[in-house]
Coordinates of C-alpha atoms in Angstrom, one line a residue:
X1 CA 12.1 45.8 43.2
X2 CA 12.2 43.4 40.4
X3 CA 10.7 40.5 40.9
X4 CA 13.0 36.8 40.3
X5 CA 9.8 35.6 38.0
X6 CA 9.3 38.4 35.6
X7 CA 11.1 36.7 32.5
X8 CA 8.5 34.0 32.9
X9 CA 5.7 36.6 31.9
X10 CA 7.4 37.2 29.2
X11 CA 8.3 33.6 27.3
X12 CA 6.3 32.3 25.0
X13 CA 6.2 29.2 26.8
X14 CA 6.3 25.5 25.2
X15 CA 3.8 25.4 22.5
X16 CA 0.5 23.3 22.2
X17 CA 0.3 21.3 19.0
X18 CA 1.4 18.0 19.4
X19 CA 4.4 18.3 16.9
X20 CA 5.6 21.0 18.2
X21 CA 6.1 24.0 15.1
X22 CA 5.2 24.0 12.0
X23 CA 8.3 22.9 10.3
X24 CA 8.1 20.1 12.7
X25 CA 5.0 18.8 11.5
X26 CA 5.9 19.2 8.0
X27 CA 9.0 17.0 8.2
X28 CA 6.8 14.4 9.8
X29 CA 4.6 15.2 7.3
X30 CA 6.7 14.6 4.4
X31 CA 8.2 11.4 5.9
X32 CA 4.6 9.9 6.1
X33 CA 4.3 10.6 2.5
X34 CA 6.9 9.4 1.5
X35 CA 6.6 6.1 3.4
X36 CA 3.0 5.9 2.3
X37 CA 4.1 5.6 -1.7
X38 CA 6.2 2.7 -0.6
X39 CA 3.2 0.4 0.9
X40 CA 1.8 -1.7 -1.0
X41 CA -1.0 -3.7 0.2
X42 CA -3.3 -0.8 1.3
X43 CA -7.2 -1.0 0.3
X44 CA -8.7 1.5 -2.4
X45 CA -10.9 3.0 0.8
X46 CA -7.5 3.9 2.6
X47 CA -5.6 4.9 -0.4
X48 CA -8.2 7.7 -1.2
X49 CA -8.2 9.0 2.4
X50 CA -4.6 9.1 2.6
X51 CA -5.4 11.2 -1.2
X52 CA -8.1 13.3 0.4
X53 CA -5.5 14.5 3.6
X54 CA -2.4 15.0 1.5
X55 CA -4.8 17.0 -0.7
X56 CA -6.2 19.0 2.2
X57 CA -2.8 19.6 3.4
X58 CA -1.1 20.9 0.5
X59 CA -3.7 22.2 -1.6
X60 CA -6.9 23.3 0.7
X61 CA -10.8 23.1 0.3
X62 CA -11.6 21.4 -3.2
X63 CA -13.0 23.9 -5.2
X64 CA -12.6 21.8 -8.2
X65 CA -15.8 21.0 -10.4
X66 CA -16.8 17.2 -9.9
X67 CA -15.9 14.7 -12.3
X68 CA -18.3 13.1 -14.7
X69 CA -20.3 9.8 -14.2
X70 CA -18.1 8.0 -16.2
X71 CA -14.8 8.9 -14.3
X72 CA -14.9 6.5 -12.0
X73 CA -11.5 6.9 -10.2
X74 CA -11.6 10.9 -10.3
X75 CA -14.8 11.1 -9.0
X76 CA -13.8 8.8 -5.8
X77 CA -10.8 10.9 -5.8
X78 CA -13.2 14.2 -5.7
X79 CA -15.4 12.8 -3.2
X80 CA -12.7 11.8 -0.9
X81 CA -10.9 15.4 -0.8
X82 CA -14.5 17.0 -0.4
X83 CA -15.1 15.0 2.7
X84 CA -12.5 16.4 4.4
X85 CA -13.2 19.9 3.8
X86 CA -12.9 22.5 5.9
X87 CA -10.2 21.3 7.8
X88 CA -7.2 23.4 8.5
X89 CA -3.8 22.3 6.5
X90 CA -2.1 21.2 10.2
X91 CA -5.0 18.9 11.6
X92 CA -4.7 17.2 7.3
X93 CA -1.3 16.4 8.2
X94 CA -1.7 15.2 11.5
X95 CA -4.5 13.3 10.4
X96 CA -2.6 11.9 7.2
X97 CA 0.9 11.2 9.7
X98 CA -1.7 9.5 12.3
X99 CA -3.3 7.5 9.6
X100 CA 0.4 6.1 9.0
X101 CA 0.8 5.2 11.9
X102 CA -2.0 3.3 11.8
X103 CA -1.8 1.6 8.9
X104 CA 2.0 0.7 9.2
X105 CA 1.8 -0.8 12.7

């Protein structure tokens, strides 16, 4: 006898991630980026972890050589991507949309 539950075994079920898929998240994503270029009274600290998430998320680990002592922007800019190392390319953009959120409220 079958029983009337069985199909449940077999879905997926509703996923985890608080965005739902991956396209999802990218959309949301991209929106956050794109609003984030229009804002214009955000500090130099937030600008460069906004730079060091969208980096993260669409690029991965810096692997990049550090910039001189004289390059005063790039190496903020370097140092900003390296802290956030490690992390995976969907907590960046979570982090980067959240960060948005933040700021924009």
């Amino acid at each position: 006898r079958r029983g009337t539950y069985h199909h449940l075994l077999l879905s997926p079920g509703p996923s985890h991630r608080p965005y739902g898929n991956m396209s999802d998240l990218e959309a949301k994503f991209e929106a956050a980026t794109k609003a984030v270029s229009a804002l214009t009274s955000l500090s130099d600290a937030i600008k460069l972890k906004f730079y060091g998430l969208y980096k993260q998320a669409t690029v991965g680990d810096n692997t990049t050589d550090k910039p001189g002592l004289f390059d005063m922007k790039g190496k903020a800019k370097w140092e900003a991507w390296t802290a956030v190392k490690g992390k995976d390319k969907a907590t960046a953009m979570q982090e980067y949309i959240a960060l948005y959120e933040e700021v924009s409220k």
